[in-house]
Coordinates of C-alpha atoms and ligand atoms in Angstrom, one line a residue:
F846 CA -16.4 -15.1 -21.8
G847 CA -17.4 -15.2 -25.5
F848 CA -14.4 -13.0 -26.5
K849 CA -11.3 -15.0 -25.2
G850 CA -9.0 -16.1 -27.8
C851 CA -6.5 -13.7 -28.8
Q852 CA -8.2 -11.3 -30.3
K853 CA -8.0 -7.3 -29.2
I854 CA -10.9 -6.6 -26.6
R855 CA -11.8 -3.3 -26.1
G856 CA -14.3 -0.9 -24.2
P857 CA -17.1 -2.8 -22.5
Q858 CA -15.0 -5.9 -22.8
I859 CA -12.6 -4.9 -20.9
R860 CA -14.8 -3.2 -18.2
N861 CA -16.1 -6.9 -17.6
L862 CA -12.6 -8.5 -18.0
L863 CA -11.2 -6.3 -15.2
E864 CA -14.3 -6.7 -12.6
A865 CA -14.6 -10.6 -12.9
K866 CA -10.6 -10.4 -12.0
D867 CA -9.3 -9.8 -8.6
F868 CA -5.6 -10.4 -8.8
F869 CA -2.9 -8.6 -12.0
L870 CA -0.2 -9.3 -12.4
F871 CA 2.3 -7.0 -14.2
D872 CA 5.3 -8.0 -16.6
C873 CA 7.5 -4.3 -16.3
D874 CA 9.5 -3.4 -19.6
G875 CA 7.5 -3.0 -22.4
V876 CA 4.2 -3.0 -20.3
I877 CA 4.2 -1.2 -17.6
W878 CA 7.6 0.9 -19.0
H879 CA 10.0 1.4 -21.9
G880 CA 13.4 1.7 -19.6
E881 CA 13.4 4.6 -18.0
K882 CA 10.2 5.9 -19.8
A883 CA 6.8 5.0 -18.3
I884 CA 3.9 3.6 -20.6
T885 CA 1.6 7.1 -20.9
G886 CA -1.5 6.0 -18.6
A887 CA 0.5 3.2 -16.7
A888 CA 0.9 5.2 -13.4
K889 CA -2.7 5.6 -13.7
V890 CA -4.0 2.2 -14.5
V891 CA -2.1 0.4 -11.8
S892 CA -3.2 3.4 -9.2
S893 CA -6.6 2.8 -10.1
L894 CA -6.8 -1.2 -9.4
I895 CA -5.1 -0.4 -6.2
R896 CA -7.7 1.9 -5.2
Q897 CA -10.4 -0.2 -6.2
G898 CA -9.0 -3.1 -4.2
K899 CA -7.3 -5.3 -6.8
N900 CA -4.1 -6.9 -5.5
V901 CA -1.8 -5.6 -8.4
V902 CA 1.9 -7.5 -8.3
F903 CA 4.8 -7.4 -10.8
V904 CA 6.4 -9.7 -12.1
T905 CA 10.0 -9.0 -14.0
N906 CA 12.8 -11.0 -15.4
N907 CA 14.9 -8.0 -15.0
C908 CA 17.5 -9.5 -12.0
T909 CA 20.0 -6.9 -12.5
R910 CA 18.3 -4.7 -9.8
P911 CA 17.5 -5.4 -5.9
R912 CA 13.7 -4.6 -5.2
E913 CA 14.1 -1.9 -3.0
N914 CA 15.4 -0.2 -6.3
Y915 CA 12.4 -1.3 -8.3
V916 CA 10.6 0.7 -5.7
H917 CA 12.6 3.9 -6.3
K918 CA 12.1 3.4 -10.2
F919 CA 8.4 3.6 -9.9
Y920 CA 8.1 6.4 -7.7
R921 CA 10.1 8.2 -10.0
L922 CA 8.2 7.0 -12.9
G923 CA 5.0 8.7 -11.3
F924 CA 3.9 4.9 -9.8
T925 CA 3.5 6.5 -6.3
D926 CA 1.8 3.6 -4.5
V927 CA 3.6 0.6 -5.7
M928 CA 6.0 -1.0 -2.4
L929 CA 8.2 -3.7 -2.3
E930 CA 5.8 -6.6 -1.5
Q931 CA 4.0 -6.3 -4.9
I932 CA 7.6 -6.8 -6.5
F933 CA 8.7 -10.2 -7.9
S934 CA 11.5 -10.1 -9.7
S935 CA 13.9 -13.0 -11.4
S936 CA 16.7 -12.3 -8.7
Y937 CA 14.4 -12.2 -5.6
C938 CA 13.1 -15.0 -6.4
S939 CA 16.6 -16.6 -7.1
A940 CA 17.6 -15.7 -3.7
L941 CA 14.4 -17.2 -2.3
Y942 CA 14.8 -20.5 -4.3
L943 CA 18.1 -21.0 -3.1
R944 CA 17.2 -20.2 1.0
D945 CA 14.0 -21.6 0.7
V946 CA 13.9 -24.3 -1.6
V947 CA 17.3 -26.0 -1.8
K948 CA 18.7 -24.2 1.0
V949 CA 21.9 -24.1 -0.2
R950 CA 24.4 -25.1 2.2
G951 CA 28.0 -23.4 1.0
Q952 CA 28.6 -20.0 -1.4
V953 CA 26.8 -19.1 -4.8
F954 CA 29.0 -18.2 -7.6
V955 CA 26.8 -15.4 -9.6
M956 CA 27.6 -14.8 -13.0
G957 CA 25.4 -11.7 -12.9
C958 CA 25.4 -8.3 -11.7
E959 CA 25.7 -6.6 -8.7
G960 CA 21.9 -6.0 -8.3
L961 CA 21.6 -10.1 -8.0
R962 CA 24.2 -10.5 -6.0
S963 CA 23.2 -8.2 -2.8
E964 CA 19.6 -9.5 -3.7
L965 CA 21.2 -12.6 -2.7
Q966 CA 22.6 -11.2 0.3
E967 CA 19.9 -9.6 1.5
A968 CA 18.3 -13.0 1.6
G969 CA 21.0 -14.1 3.6
V970 CA 22.2 -16.4 0.6
P971 CA 26.5 -16.2 0.7
C972 CA 28.2 -15.5 -2.4
V973 CA 31.6 -15.9 -3.7
E974 CA 33.7 -12.4 -3.8
E975 CA 34.2 -11.6 -6.9
A976 CA 37.8 -10.3 -6.1
D977 CA 40.1 -11.5 -8.9
D978 CA 42.5 -8.8 -11.5
P979 CA 40.7 -9.4 -14.7
D980 CA 43.6 -9.7 -16.5
A981 CA 44.2 -13.3 -14.7
T982 CA 43.5 -16.4 -16.2
I983 CA 41.8 -19.4 -14.8
Y984 CA 45.2 -20.9 -13.5
D985 CA 45.7 -17.6 -11.1
C986 CA 42.7 -17.8 -9.4
A987 CA 42.3 -20.3 -6.4
L988 CA 38.5 -22.3 -6.9
A989 CA 36.4 -21.5 -3.7
P990 CA 35.8 -25.4 -2.3
D991 CA 31.9 -24.6 -1.4
V992 CA 30.4 -23.6 -4.0
K993 CA 27.1 -25.4 -4.3
A994 CA 25.6 -23.6 -6.7
V995 CA 25.9 -21.5 -10.0
L996 CA 23.8 -18.4 -10.9
V997 CA 23.8 -16.9 -13.8
G998 CA 21.8 -13.8 -14.7
H999 CA 21.9 -11.3 -17.1
D1000 CA 25.6 -9.9 -16.3
D1001 CA 27.3 -6.4 -18.4
K1002 CA 31.1 -7.2 -16.7
L1003 CA 31.1 -10.9 -18.2
T1004 CA 34.6 -11.6 -18.6
F1005 CA 35.9 -15.0 -19.7
L1006 CA 37.3 -15.5 -16.6
K1007 CA 34.0 -15.6 -15.1
L1008 CA 33.0 -17.9 -17.7
A1009 CA 35.4 -19.9 -17.0
K1010 CA 35.2 -20.2 -13.5
A1011 CA 31.3 -21.0 -13.6
S1012 CA 32.5 -24.0 -15.9
C1013 CA 34.4 -25.7 -13.3
Y1014 CA 32.8 -25.3 -10.7
L1015 CA 29.6 -26.8 -12.6
R1016 CA 32.0 -29.9 -12.9
D1017 CA 31.1 -31.3 -9.4
P1018 CA 27.5 -32.9 -10.0
D1019 CA 26.7 -31.8 -6.4
C1020 CA 26.7 -27.9 -7.5
L1021 CA 23.1 -26.9 -8.7
F1022 CA 22.9 -24.9 -12.2
L1023 CA 20.2 -21.9 -11.9
A1024 CA 19.6 -19.3 -14.3
T1025 CA 17.4 -16.2 -13.0
D1026 CA 15.5 -16.6 -16.6
N1027 CA 16.4 -17.0 -20.2
D1028 CA 15.4 -14.3 -22.1
P1029 CA 17.3 -14.0 -25.5
W1030 CA 17.4 -10.4 -25.8
H1031 CA 15.8 -7.4 -25.1
P1032 CA 15.0 -4.7 -27.0
L1033 CA 17.0 -0.5 -26.8
S1034 CA 16.3 2.4 -28.5
G1035 CA 17.2 2.9 -31.2
G1036 CA 17.2 -0.2 -33.3
R1037 CA 19.4 -1.7 -30.8
I1038 CA 19.4 -4.7 -28.6
L1039 CA 21.2 -6.2 -25.7
P1040 CA 21.6 -9.9 -25.1
G1041 CA 19.5 -11.9 -22.2
S1042 CA 20.4 -14.2 -19.7
G1043 CA 19.3 -16.6 -21.6
S1044 CA 22.5 -16.3 -23.6
L1045 CA 25.1 -16.3 -21.3
T1046 CA 23.3 -19.4 -19.9
A1047 CA 23.6 -20.7 -22.8
A1048 CA 27.4 -20.4 -23.2
L1049 CA 27.6 -22.0 -20.1
E1050 CA 25.3 -24.7 -20.7
V1051 CA 27.6 -25.5 -23.8
A1052 CA 30.7 -25.7 -21.6
S1053 CA 29.1 -27.9 -18.6
G1054 CA 26.8 -30.0 -20.7
R1055 CA 24.6 -29.6 -18.2
K1056 CA 21.0 -27.3 -18.3
A1057 CA 20.4 -24.8 -16.3
T1058 CA 17.1 -25.1 -13.8
V1059 CA 15.3 -21.2 -14.5
I1060 CA 13.6 -19.3 -11.8
G1061 CA 12.2 -16.6 -13.8
K1062 CA 9.3 -16.9 -15.9
P1063 CA 8.1 -18.8 -17.9
S1064 CA 9.0 -21.4 -15.1
R1065 CA 6.4 -21.4 -12.5
F1066 CA 8.5 -20.9 -9.3
M1067 CA 8.0 -17.2 -9.5
F1068 CA 3.8 -17.6 -9.1
E1069 CA 4.7 -20.2 -6.3
C1070 CA 6.5 -17.1 -4.8
I1071 CA 3.6 -14.7 -5.0
S1072 CA 1.0 -17.3 -3.9
S1073 CA 3.1 -18.2 -0.5
Q1074 CA 3.2 -14.3 -0.2
F1075 CA -0.2 -13.5 -0.7
R1076 CA -3.2 -15.4 0.9
G1077 CA -5.9 -17.1 -1.2
V1078 CA -4.3 -16.2 -4.6
D1079 CA -7.0 -18.3 -7.0
P1080 CA -5.1 -18.6 -10.5
A1081 CA -9.1 -18.2 -12.1
Q1082 CA -9.2 -15.2 -10.6
C1083 CA -5.6 -14.0 -11.8
L1084 CA -5.1 -12.4 -15.0
M1085 CA -1.3 -12.6 -16.4
V1086 CA -0.4 -9.3 -18.4
G1087 CA 2.8 -9.3 -20.3
D1088 CA 4.2 -8.4 -24.0
R1089 CA 6.6 -11.3 -24.6
L1090 CA 4.8 -14.3 -25.9
E1091 CA 7.9 -17.3 -24.9
T1092 CA 7.7 -15.5 -21.5
D1093 CA 4.5 -14.1 -20.1
M1094 CA 1.9 -15.8 -22.1
L1095 CA 3.5 -19.0 -21.4
F1096 CA 4.6 -18.1 -17.6
G1097 CA 0.8 -17.5 -17.7
S1098 CA -0.7 -20.6 -19.2
N1099 CA 2.0 -22.5 -16.7
C1100 CA 0.4 -21.9 -14.2
G1101 CA -3.2 -21.5 -15.0
L1102 CA -4.2 -18.2 -15.5
D1103 CA -5.7 -16.1 -17.7
T1104 CA -3.2 -14.1 -20.3
M1105 CA -3.8 -10.6 -22.0
L1106 CA -1.2 -9.6 -24.8
T1107 CA 0.0 -5.9 -24.7
L1108 CA 1.1 -4.3 -28.4
T1109 CA 3.3 -1.9 -26.5
G1110 CA 6.7 -4.4 -26.4
V1111 CA 8.5 -7.7 -28.0
S1112 CA 5.7 -9.5 -29.5
Q1113 CA 3.0 -8.6 -32.6
I1114 CA -0.6 -10.0 -32.6
E1115 CA 0.6 -11.7 -36.0
E1116 CA 3.2 -14.1 -34.0
A1117 CA 0.6 -14.9 -31.5
Q1118 CA -1.8 -16.0 -34.5
E1119 CA 0.6 -18.1 -36.0
Y1120 CA 1.1 -19.7 -32.5
Q1121 CA -2.5 -20.2 -32.5
N1122 CA -2.8 -21.6 -36.2
S1123 CA 0.5 -23.7 -35.3
E1124 CA -0.1 -27.9 -35.4
L1125 CA 2.5 -28.1 -32.5
T1126 CA -0.2 -28.0 -30.1
T1127 CA 3.1 -26.9 -27.3
N1128 CA 2.6 -23.6 -29.2
H1129 CA -1.1 -22.6 -28.0
S1130 CA 0.3 -22.3 -24.7
L1131 CA 2.0 -19.1 -26.2
V1132 CA -1.4 -17.4 -27.6
P1133 CA -2.3 -15.1 -25.3
D1134 CA -6.2 -15.0 -24.0
Y1135 CA -7.0 -11.4 -24.9
V1136 CA -4.8 -8.5 -26.3
V1137 CA -4.9 -4.6 -26.2
D1138 CA -2.8 -2.2 -28.1
T1139 CA -1.9 -0.9 -24.7
I1140 CA -2.7 -1.4 -20.6
A1141 CA -4.0 2.6 -21.3
D1142 CA -7.0 1.0 -23.2
F1143 CA -7.8 -0.1 -19.8
L1144 CA -8.7 3.9 -18.1
P1145 CA -11.9 3.8 -19.6
A1146 CA -12.9 1.5 -17.4
F1147 CA -12.5 3.3 -14.9
E1148 CA -15.0 5.8 -15.5
E1149 CA -18.3 6.3 -14.1
Ligands
PLP1660 N1 16.5 -8.6 -17.8 C1 17.4 -7.3 -18.8 C2 18.7 -7.2 -18.3 C3 16.2 -6.4 -19.2 O1 17.4 -5.3 -19.6 C4 15.1 -6.8 -19.4 C5 14.2 -5.3 -19.9 O2 14.8 -4.1 -20.1 C6 14.3 -7.5 -19.1 C7 15.5 -8.5 -18.2 C8 12.9 -8.3 -19.3 O3 12.0 -7.4 -18.3 P1 10.8 -7.9 -18.2 O4 10.4 -9.1 -17.6 O5 10.2 -6.7 -17.0 O6 10.2 -7.3 -19.6
CA1661 CA1 8.3 -7.5 -20.8

């Protein structure tokens, strides 16, 4: 395409691009919905792509729910044709990594939400039970002898005790250190933000003197999960659509996919242009191939 390279595309250019691609990867928050509110037109875009026979998958760094919950959420927000097999979350992919890649023997200590724990359990990966009195100190708790991995994700019930226990487990060099994702923060309504998994990972990296292996975007592993479950995925036929340059665009470029930034979420087009003009060439991986205001801009392409 002559129009590739950090510029807004519209009308016939969008139509050509959608015709040329047969596999669409959508980030969720900021692209498909904002929290509990669907982006206007997004449900129609998704169902139109599916109806045209395109493959559509969702890649979210949100590790707080098991995939089953996402199916319900999609349905609740009007996406009535999204199935479990189309959902790739950082919690699901973390479970696959522990089960199939490292084949963890022993228990996993989870510093994360209940939803992350249940996704691991669903995959048959045993987790340490969180049974301690929250007022206890690190001296009051027994440390499990067979913890072979610490997995950090977004944790809205984080306690100092959990952080202390995770730090203790990571003293063992044979205990793996994984993070569901490294997102720094997430926007909420009213100008508020939510600290992301990355902020908790950073705390544990400092305490342990170690670096976590990141499972979610921008790491390639989520794309490997998709490739292993959809036969014959050709990166050249894929379009990764996201709202955050540092996660979604980098993920796409790490995996050899064309990337599209939508301006309904975190990143602005000016930030993309700054990365494009940066002398640091590694910053160029954060630059989207295409930009649209919203995925609702796809809609005219589905009309006759
Ligand atoms: N993690 C948490 C806890 C979130 O609340 C969000 C967005 O709301 C995300 C991750 C980012 O999700 P996504 O990758 O779908 O933008
Ligand atoms: Ca997002």
